CSV table of N, CA and C in Angstrom, one decimal:
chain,number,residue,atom,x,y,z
A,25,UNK,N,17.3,-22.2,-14.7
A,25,UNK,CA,17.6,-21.2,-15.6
A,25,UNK,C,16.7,-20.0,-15.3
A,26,UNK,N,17.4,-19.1,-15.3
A,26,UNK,CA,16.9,-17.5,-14.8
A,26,UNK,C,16.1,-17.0,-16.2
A,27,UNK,N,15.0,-16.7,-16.3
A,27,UNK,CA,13.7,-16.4,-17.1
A,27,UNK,C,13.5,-14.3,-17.0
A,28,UNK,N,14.8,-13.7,-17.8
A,28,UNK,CA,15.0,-12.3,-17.9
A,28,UNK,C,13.4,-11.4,-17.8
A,29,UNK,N,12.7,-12.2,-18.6
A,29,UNK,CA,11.6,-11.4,-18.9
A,29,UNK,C,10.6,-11.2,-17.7
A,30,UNK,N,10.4,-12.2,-16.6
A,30,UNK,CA,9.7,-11.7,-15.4
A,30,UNK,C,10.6,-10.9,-14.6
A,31,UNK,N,11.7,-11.0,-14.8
A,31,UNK,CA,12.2,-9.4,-13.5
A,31,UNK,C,11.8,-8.2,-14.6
A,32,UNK,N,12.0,-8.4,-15.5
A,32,UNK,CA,11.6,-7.1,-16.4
A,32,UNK,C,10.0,-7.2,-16.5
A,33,UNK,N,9.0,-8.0,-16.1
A,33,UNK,CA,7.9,-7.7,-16.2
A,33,UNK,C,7.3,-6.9,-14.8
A,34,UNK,N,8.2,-7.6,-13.8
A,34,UNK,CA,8.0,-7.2,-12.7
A,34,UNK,C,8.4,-5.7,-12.2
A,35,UNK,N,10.0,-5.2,-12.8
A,35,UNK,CA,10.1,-3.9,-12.7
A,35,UNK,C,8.8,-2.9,-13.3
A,36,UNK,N,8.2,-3.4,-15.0
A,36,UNK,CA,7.3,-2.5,-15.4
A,36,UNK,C,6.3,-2.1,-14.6
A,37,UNK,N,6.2,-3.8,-13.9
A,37,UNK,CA,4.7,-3.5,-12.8
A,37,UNK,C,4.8,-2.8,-11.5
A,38,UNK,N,6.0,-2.7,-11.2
A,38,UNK,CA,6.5,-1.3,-10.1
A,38,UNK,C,6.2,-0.1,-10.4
A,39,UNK,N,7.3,0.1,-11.8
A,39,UNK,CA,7.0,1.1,-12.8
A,39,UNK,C,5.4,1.8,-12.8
A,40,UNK,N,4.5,1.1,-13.0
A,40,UNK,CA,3.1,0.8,-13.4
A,40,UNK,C,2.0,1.0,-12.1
A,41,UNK,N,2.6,0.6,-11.0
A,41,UNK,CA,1.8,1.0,-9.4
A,41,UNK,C,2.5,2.0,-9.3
A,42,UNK,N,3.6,2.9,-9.4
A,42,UNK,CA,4.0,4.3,-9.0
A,42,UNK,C,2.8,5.0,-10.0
A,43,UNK,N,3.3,4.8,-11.3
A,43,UNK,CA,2.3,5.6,-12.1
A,43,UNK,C,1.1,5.5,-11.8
A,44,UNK,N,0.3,4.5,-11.4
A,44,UNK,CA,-1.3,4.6,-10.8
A,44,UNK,C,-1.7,5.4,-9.7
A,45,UNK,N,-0.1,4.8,-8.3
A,45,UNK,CA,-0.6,5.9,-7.3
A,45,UNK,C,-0.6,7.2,-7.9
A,46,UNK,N,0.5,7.7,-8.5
A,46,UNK,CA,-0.1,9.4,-9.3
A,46,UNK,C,-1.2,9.8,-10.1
A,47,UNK,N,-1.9,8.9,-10.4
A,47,UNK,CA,-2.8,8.6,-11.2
A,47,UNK,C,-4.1,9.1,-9.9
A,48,UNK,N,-4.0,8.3,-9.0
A,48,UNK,CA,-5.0,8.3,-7.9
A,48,UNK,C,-4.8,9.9,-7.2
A,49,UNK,N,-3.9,9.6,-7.0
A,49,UNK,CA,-3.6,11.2,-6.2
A,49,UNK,C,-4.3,12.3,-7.0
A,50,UNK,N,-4.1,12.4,-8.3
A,50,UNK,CA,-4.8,13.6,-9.3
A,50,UNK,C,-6.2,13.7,-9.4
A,51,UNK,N,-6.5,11.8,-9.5
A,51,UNK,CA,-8.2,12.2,-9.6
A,51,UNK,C,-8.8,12.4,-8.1
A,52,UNK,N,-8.3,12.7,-6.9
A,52,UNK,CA,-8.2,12.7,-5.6
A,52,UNK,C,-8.3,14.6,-5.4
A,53,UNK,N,-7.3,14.5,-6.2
A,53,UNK,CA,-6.9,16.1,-5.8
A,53,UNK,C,-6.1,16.2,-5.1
A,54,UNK,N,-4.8,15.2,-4.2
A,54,UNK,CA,-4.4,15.3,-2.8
A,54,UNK,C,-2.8,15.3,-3.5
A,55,UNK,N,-2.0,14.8,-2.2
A,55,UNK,CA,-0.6,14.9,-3.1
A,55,UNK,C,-0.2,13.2,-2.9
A,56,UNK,N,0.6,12.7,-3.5
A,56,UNK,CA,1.0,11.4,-3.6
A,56,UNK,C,1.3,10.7,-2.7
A,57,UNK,N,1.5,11.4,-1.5
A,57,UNK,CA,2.4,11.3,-0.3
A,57,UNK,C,1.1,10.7,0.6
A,58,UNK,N,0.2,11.7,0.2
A,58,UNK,CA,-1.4,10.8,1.0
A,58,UNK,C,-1.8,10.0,0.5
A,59,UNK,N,-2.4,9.3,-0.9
A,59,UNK,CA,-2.1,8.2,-1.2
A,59,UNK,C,-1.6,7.4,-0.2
A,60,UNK,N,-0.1,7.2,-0.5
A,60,UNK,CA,0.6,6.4,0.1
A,60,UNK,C,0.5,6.2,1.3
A,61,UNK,N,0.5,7.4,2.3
A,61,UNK,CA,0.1,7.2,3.2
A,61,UNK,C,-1.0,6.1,4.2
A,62,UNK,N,-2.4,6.7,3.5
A,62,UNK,CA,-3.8,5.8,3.5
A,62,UNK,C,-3.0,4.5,2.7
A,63,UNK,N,-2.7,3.9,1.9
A,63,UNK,CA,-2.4,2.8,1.3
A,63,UNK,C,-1.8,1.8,2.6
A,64,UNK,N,-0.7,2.5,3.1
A,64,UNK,CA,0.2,2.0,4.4
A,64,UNK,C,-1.0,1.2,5.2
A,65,UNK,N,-1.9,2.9,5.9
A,65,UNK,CA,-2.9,3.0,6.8
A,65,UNK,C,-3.5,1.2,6.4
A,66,UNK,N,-4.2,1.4,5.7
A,66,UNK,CA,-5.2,0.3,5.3
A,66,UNK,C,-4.6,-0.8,5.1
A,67,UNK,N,-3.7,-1.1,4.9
A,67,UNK,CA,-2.9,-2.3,4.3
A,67,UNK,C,-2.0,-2.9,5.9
A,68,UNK,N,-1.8,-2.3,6.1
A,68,UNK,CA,-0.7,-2.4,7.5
A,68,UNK,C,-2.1,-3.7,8.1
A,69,UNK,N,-0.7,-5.3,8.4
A,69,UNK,CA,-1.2,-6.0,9.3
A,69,UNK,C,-1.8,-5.4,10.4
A,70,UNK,N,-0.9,-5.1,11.3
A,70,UNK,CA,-1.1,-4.6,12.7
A,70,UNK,C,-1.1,-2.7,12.6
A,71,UNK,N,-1.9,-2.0,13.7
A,71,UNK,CA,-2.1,-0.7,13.6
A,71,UNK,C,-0.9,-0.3,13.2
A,72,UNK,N,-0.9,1.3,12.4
A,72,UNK,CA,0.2,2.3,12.4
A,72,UNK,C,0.5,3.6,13.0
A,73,UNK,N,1.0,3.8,14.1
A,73,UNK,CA,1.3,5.1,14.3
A,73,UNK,C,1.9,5.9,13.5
A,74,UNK,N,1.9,7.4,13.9
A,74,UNK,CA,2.5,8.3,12.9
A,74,UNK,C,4.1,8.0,12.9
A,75,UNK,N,4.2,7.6,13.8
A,75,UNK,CA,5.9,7.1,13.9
A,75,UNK,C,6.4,6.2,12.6
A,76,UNK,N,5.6,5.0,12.8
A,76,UNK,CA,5.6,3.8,11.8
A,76,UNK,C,5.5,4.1,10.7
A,77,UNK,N,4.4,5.0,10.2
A,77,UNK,CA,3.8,5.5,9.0
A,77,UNK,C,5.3,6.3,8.5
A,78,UNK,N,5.4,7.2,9.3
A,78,UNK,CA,6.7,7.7,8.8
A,78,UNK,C,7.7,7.0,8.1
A,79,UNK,N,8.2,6.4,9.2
A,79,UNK,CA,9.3,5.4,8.5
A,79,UNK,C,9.2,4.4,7.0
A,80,UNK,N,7.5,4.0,7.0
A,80,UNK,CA,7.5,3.5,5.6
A,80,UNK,C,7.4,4.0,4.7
A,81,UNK,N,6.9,5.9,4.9
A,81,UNK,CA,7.3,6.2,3.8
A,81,UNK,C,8.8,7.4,3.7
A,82,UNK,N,9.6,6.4,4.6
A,82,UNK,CA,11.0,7.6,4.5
A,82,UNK,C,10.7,9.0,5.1
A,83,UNK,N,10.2,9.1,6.2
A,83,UNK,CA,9.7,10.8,6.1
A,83,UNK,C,10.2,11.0,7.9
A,84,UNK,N,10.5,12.3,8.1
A,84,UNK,CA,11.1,12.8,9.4
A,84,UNK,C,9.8,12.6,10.2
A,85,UNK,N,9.5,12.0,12.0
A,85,UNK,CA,8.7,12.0,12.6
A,85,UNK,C,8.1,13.2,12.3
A,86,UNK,N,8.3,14.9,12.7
A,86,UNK,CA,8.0,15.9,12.1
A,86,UNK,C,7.0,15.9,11.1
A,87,UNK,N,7.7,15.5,10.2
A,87,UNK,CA,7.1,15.1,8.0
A,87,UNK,C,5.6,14.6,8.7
A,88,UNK,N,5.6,13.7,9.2
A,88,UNK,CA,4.9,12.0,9.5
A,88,UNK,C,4.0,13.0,10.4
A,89,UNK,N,3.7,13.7,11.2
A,89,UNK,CA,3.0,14.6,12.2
A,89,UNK,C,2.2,15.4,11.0
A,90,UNK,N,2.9,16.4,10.6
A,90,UNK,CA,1.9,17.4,9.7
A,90,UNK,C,1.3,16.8,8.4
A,91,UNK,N,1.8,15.8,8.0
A,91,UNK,CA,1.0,14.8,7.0
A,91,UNK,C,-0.3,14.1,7.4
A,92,UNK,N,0.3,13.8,8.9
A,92,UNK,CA,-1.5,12.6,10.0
A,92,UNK,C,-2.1,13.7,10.0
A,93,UNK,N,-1.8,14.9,10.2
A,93,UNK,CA,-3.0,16.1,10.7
A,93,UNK,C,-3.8,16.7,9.5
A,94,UNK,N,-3.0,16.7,8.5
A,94,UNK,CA,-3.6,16.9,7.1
A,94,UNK,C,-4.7,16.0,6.6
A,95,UNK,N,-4.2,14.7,6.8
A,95,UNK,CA,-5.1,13.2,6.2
A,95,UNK,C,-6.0,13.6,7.4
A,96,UNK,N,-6.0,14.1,8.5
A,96,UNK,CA,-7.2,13.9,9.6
A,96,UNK,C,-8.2,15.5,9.5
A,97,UNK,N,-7.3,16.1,9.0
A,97,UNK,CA,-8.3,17.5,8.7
A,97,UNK,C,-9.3,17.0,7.4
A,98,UNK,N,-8.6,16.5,6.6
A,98,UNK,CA,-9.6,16.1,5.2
A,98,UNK,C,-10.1,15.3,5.6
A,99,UNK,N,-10.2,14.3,6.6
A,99,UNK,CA,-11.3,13.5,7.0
A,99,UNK,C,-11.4,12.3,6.4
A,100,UNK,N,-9.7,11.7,5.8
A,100,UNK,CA,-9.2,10.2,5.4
A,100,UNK,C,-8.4,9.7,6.6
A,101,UNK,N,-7.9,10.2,7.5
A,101,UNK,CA,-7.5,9.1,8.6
A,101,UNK,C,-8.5,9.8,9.6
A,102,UNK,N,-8.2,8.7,10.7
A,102,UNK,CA,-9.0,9.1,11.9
A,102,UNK,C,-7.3,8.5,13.6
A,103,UNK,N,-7.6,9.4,14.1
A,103,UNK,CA,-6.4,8.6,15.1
A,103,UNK,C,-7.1,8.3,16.4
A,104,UNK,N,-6.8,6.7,17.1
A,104,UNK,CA,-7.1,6.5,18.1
A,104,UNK,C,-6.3,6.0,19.1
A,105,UNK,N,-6.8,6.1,20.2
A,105,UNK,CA,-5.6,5.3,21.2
A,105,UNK,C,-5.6,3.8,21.2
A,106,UNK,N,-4.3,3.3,21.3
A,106,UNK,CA,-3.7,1.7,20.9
A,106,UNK,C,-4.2,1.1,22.3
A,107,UNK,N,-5.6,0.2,22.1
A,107,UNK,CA,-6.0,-0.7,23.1
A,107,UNK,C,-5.5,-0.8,23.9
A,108,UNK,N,-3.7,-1.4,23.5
A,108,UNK,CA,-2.8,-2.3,24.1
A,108,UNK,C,-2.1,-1.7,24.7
A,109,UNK,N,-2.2,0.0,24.4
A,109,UNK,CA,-1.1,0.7,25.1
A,109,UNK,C,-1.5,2.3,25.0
A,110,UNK,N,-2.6,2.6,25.8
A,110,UNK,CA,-3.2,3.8,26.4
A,110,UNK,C,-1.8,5.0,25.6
A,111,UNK,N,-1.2,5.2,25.7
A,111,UNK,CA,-0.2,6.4,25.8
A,111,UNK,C,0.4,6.3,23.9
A,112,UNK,N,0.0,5.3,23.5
A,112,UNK,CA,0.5,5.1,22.1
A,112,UNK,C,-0.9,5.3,21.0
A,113,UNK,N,-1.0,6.2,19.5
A,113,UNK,CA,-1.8,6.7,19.0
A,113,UNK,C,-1.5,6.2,17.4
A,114,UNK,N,-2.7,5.1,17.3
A,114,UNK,CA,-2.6,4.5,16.3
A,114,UNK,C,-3.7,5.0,15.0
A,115,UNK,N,-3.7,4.7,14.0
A,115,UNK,CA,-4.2,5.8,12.9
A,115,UNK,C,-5.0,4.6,12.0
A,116,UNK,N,-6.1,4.8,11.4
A,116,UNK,CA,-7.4,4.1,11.1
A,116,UNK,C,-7.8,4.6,9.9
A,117,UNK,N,-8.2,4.2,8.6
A,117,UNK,CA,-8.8,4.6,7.3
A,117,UNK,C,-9.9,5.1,8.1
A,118,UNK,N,-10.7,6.6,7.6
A,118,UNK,CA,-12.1,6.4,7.2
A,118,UNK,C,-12.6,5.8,6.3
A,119,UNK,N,-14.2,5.6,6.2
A,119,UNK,CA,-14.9,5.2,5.2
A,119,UNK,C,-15.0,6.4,4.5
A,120,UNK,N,-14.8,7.2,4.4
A,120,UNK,CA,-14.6,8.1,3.5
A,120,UNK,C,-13.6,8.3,2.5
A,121,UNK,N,-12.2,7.8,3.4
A,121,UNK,CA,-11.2,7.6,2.5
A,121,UNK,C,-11.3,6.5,1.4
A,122,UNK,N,-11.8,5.7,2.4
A,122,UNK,CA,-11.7,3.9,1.2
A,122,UNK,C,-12.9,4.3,0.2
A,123,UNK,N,-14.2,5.1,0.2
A,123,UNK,CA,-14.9,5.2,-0.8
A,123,UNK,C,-14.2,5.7,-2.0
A,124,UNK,N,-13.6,6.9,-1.3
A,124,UNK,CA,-13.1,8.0,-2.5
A,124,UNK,C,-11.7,6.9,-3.3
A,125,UNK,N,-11.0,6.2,-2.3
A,125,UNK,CA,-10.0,5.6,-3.4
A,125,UNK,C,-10.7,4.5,-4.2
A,126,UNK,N,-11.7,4.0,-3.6
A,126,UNK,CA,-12.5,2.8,-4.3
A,126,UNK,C,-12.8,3.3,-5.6
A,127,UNK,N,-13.3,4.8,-5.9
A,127,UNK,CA,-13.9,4.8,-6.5
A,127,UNK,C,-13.0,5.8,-7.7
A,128,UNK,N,-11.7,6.2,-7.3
A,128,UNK,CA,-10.9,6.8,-8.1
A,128,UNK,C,-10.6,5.2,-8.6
A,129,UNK,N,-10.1,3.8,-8.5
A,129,UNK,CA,-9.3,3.1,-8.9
A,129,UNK,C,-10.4,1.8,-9.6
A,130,UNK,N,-11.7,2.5,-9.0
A,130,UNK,CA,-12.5,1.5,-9.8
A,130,UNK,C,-12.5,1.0,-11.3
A,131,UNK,N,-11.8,1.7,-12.0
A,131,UNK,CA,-11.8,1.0,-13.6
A,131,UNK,C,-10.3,0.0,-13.7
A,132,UNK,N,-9.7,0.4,-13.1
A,132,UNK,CA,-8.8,-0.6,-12.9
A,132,UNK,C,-8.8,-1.9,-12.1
A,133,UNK,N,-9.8,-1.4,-11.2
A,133,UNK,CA,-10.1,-2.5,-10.3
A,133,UNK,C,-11.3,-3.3,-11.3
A,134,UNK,N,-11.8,-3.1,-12.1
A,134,UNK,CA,-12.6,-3.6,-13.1
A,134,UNK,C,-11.6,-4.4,-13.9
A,135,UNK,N,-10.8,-3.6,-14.7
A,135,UNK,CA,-9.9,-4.5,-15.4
A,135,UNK,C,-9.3,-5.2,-15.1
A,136,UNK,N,-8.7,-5.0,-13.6
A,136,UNK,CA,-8.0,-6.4,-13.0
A,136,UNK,C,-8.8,-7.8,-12.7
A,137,UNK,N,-9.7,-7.6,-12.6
A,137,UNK,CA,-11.4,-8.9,-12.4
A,137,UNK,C,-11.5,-9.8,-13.6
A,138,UNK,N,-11.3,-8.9,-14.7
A,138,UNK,CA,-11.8,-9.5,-15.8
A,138,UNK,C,-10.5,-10.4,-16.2
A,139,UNK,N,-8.9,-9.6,-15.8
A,139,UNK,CA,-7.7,-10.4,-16.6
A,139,UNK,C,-7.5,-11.5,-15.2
A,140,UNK,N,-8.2,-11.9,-14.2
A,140,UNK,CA,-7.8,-12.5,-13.1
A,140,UNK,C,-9.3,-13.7,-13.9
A,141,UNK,N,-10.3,-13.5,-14.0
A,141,UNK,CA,-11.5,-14.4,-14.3
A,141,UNK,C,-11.1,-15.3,-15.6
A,142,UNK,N,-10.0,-14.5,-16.1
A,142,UNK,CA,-9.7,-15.6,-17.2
A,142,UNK,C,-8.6,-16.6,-16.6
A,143,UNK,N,-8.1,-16.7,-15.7
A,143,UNK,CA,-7.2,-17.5,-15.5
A,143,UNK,C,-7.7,-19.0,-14.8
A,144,UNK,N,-7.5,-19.8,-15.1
A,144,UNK,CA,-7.7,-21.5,-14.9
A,144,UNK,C,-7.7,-21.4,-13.2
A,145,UNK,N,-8.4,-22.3,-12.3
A,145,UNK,CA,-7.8,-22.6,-10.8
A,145,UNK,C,-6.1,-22.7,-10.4
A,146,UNK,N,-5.7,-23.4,-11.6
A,146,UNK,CA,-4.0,-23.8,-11.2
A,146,UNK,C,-3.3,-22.4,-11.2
A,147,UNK,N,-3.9,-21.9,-12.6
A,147,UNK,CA,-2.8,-20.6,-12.7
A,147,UNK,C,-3.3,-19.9,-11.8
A,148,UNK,N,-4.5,-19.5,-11.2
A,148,UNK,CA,-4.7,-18.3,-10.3
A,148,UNK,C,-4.1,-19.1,-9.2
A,149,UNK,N,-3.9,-19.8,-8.9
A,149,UNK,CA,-2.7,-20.6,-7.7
A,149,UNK,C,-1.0,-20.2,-7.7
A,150,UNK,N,-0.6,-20.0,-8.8
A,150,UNK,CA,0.9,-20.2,-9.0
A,150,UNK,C,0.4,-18.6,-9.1
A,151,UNK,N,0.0,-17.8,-9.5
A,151,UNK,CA,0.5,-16.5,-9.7
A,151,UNK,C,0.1,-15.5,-8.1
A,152,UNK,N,-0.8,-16.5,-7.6
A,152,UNK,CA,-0.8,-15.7,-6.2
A,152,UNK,C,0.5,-16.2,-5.4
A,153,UNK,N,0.9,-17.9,-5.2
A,153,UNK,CA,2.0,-17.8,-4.7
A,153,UNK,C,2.9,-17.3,-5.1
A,154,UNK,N,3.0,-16.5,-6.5
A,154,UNK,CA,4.6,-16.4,-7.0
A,154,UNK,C,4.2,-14.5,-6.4
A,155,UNK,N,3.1,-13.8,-6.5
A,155,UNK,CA,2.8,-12.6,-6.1
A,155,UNK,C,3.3,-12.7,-4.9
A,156,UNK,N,2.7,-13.5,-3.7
A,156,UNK,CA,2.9,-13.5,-2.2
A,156,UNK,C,4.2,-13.5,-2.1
A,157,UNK,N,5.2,-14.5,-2.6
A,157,UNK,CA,6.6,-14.6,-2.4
A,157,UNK,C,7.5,-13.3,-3.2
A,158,UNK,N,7.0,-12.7,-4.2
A,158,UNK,CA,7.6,-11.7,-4.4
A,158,UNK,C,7.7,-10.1,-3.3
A,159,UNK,N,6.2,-10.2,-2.9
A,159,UNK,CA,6.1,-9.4,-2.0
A,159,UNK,C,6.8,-9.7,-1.2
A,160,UNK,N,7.2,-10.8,-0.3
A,160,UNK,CA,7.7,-11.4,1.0
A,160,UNK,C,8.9,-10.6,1.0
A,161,UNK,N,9.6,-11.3,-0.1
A,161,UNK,CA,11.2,-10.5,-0.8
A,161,UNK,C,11.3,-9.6,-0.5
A,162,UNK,N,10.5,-8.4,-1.3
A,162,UNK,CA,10.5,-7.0,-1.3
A,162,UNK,C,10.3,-6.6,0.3
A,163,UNK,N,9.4,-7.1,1.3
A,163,UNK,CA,9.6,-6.4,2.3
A,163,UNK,C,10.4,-6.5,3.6
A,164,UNK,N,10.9,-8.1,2.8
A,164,UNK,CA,12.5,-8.5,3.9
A,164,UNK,C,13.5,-7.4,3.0
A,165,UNK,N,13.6,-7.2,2.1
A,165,UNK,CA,14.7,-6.4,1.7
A,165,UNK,C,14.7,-4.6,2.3
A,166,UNK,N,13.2,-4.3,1.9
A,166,UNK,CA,12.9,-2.9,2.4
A,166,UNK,C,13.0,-2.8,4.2
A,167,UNK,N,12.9,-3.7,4.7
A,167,UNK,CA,12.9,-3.9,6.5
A,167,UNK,C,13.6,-5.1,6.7
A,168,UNK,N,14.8,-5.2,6.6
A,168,UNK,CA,15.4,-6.2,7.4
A,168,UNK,C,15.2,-6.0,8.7
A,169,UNK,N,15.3,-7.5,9.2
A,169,UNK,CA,15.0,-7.7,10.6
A,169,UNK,C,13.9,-7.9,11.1
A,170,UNK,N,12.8,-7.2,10.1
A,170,UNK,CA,11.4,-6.9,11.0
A,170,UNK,C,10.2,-8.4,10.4
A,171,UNK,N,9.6,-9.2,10.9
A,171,UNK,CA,8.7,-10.0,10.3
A,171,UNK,C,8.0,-9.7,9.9
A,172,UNK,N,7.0,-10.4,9.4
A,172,UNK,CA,6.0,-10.2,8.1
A,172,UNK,C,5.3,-9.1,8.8
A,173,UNK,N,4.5,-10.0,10.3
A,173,UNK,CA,3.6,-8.8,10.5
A,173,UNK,C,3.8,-7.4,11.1
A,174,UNK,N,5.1,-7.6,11.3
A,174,UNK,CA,5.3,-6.0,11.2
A,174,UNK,C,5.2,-5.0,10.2
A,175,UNK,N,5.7,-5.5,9.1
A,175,UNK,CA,6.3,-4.9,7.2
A,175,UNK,C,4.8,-4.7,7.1
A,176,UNK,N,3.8,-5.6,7.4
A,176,UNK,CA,2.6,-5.6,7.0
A,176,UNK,C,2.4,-6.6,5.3
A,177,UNK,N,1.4,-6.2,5.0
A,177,UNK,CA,1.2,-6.8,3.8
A,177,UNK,C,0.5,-5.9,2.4
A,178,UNK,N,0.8,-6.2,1.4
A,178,UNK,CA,-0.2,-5.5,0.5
A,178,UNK,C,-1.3,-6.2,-0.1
């Protein structure tokens, strides 16, 4: 039997990480688009080029170029050449960036500690598998065709 109230909790909680990334972007000063960006950056299993970057966030190679040059003028990404492939230019958080978002999202990242420390061993079990498997969904659906470690992970 289908349980209405977790797709509707789960939409809020979509709902709820858009509104935070705008949240982040303001106490940042930047625009939402870098967020996201660095979010990709950092999160992404395997490296991201500006190419890659682009596409996960919907944006014209073009878009995806003057956005890497922006995040690398403010001194949140950094670009290097891909070990594996001299001619290919893969894109890296600074420590700069991860401080400044650490420290814009730290009260939430506080309140998330405290509503995770109350949960039992079993439950903090089932709600990471049912998290992991929700994500999985969402990024077979947003990238068909592509495997996990491509989509990356959050």
């Amino acid at each position: 039997m289908r349980d209405e109230r977790i797709g509707l909790a789960l939409r809020r909680m979509l709902q709820a990480g858009r509104e935070m990334q705008s949240a982040v972007a303001r106490r940042m000063g930047v625009r939402l688009t870098d967020v996201q960006a660095v979010d990709h950056v950092v999160s992404a299993v395997d490296p991201l080029g500006p190419v890659e970057l682009g596409a996960r966030l919907g944006i014209r190679s073009a878009s995806a170029t003057v956005l890497v040059d922006r995040l690398v003028a403010a001194g949140h990404l950094r670009r290097s050449a891909d070990p594996s492939d001299g001619r290919r230019v893969v894109l890296h958080a600074t420590d700069h960036a991860r401080e400044e978002v650490h420290a814009a999202l730290a009260p939430l990242l506080t309140e998330i500690d405290a509503i995770v420390s109350r949960l039992t061993p079993a439950e903090a079990a089932t709600v990471h598998t049912f998290l992991d498997s929700v994500t999985t969904a969402m990024h077979t659906y947003a990238n068909p065709g592509e495997s996990r470690s491509q989509t990356g992970r959050m």
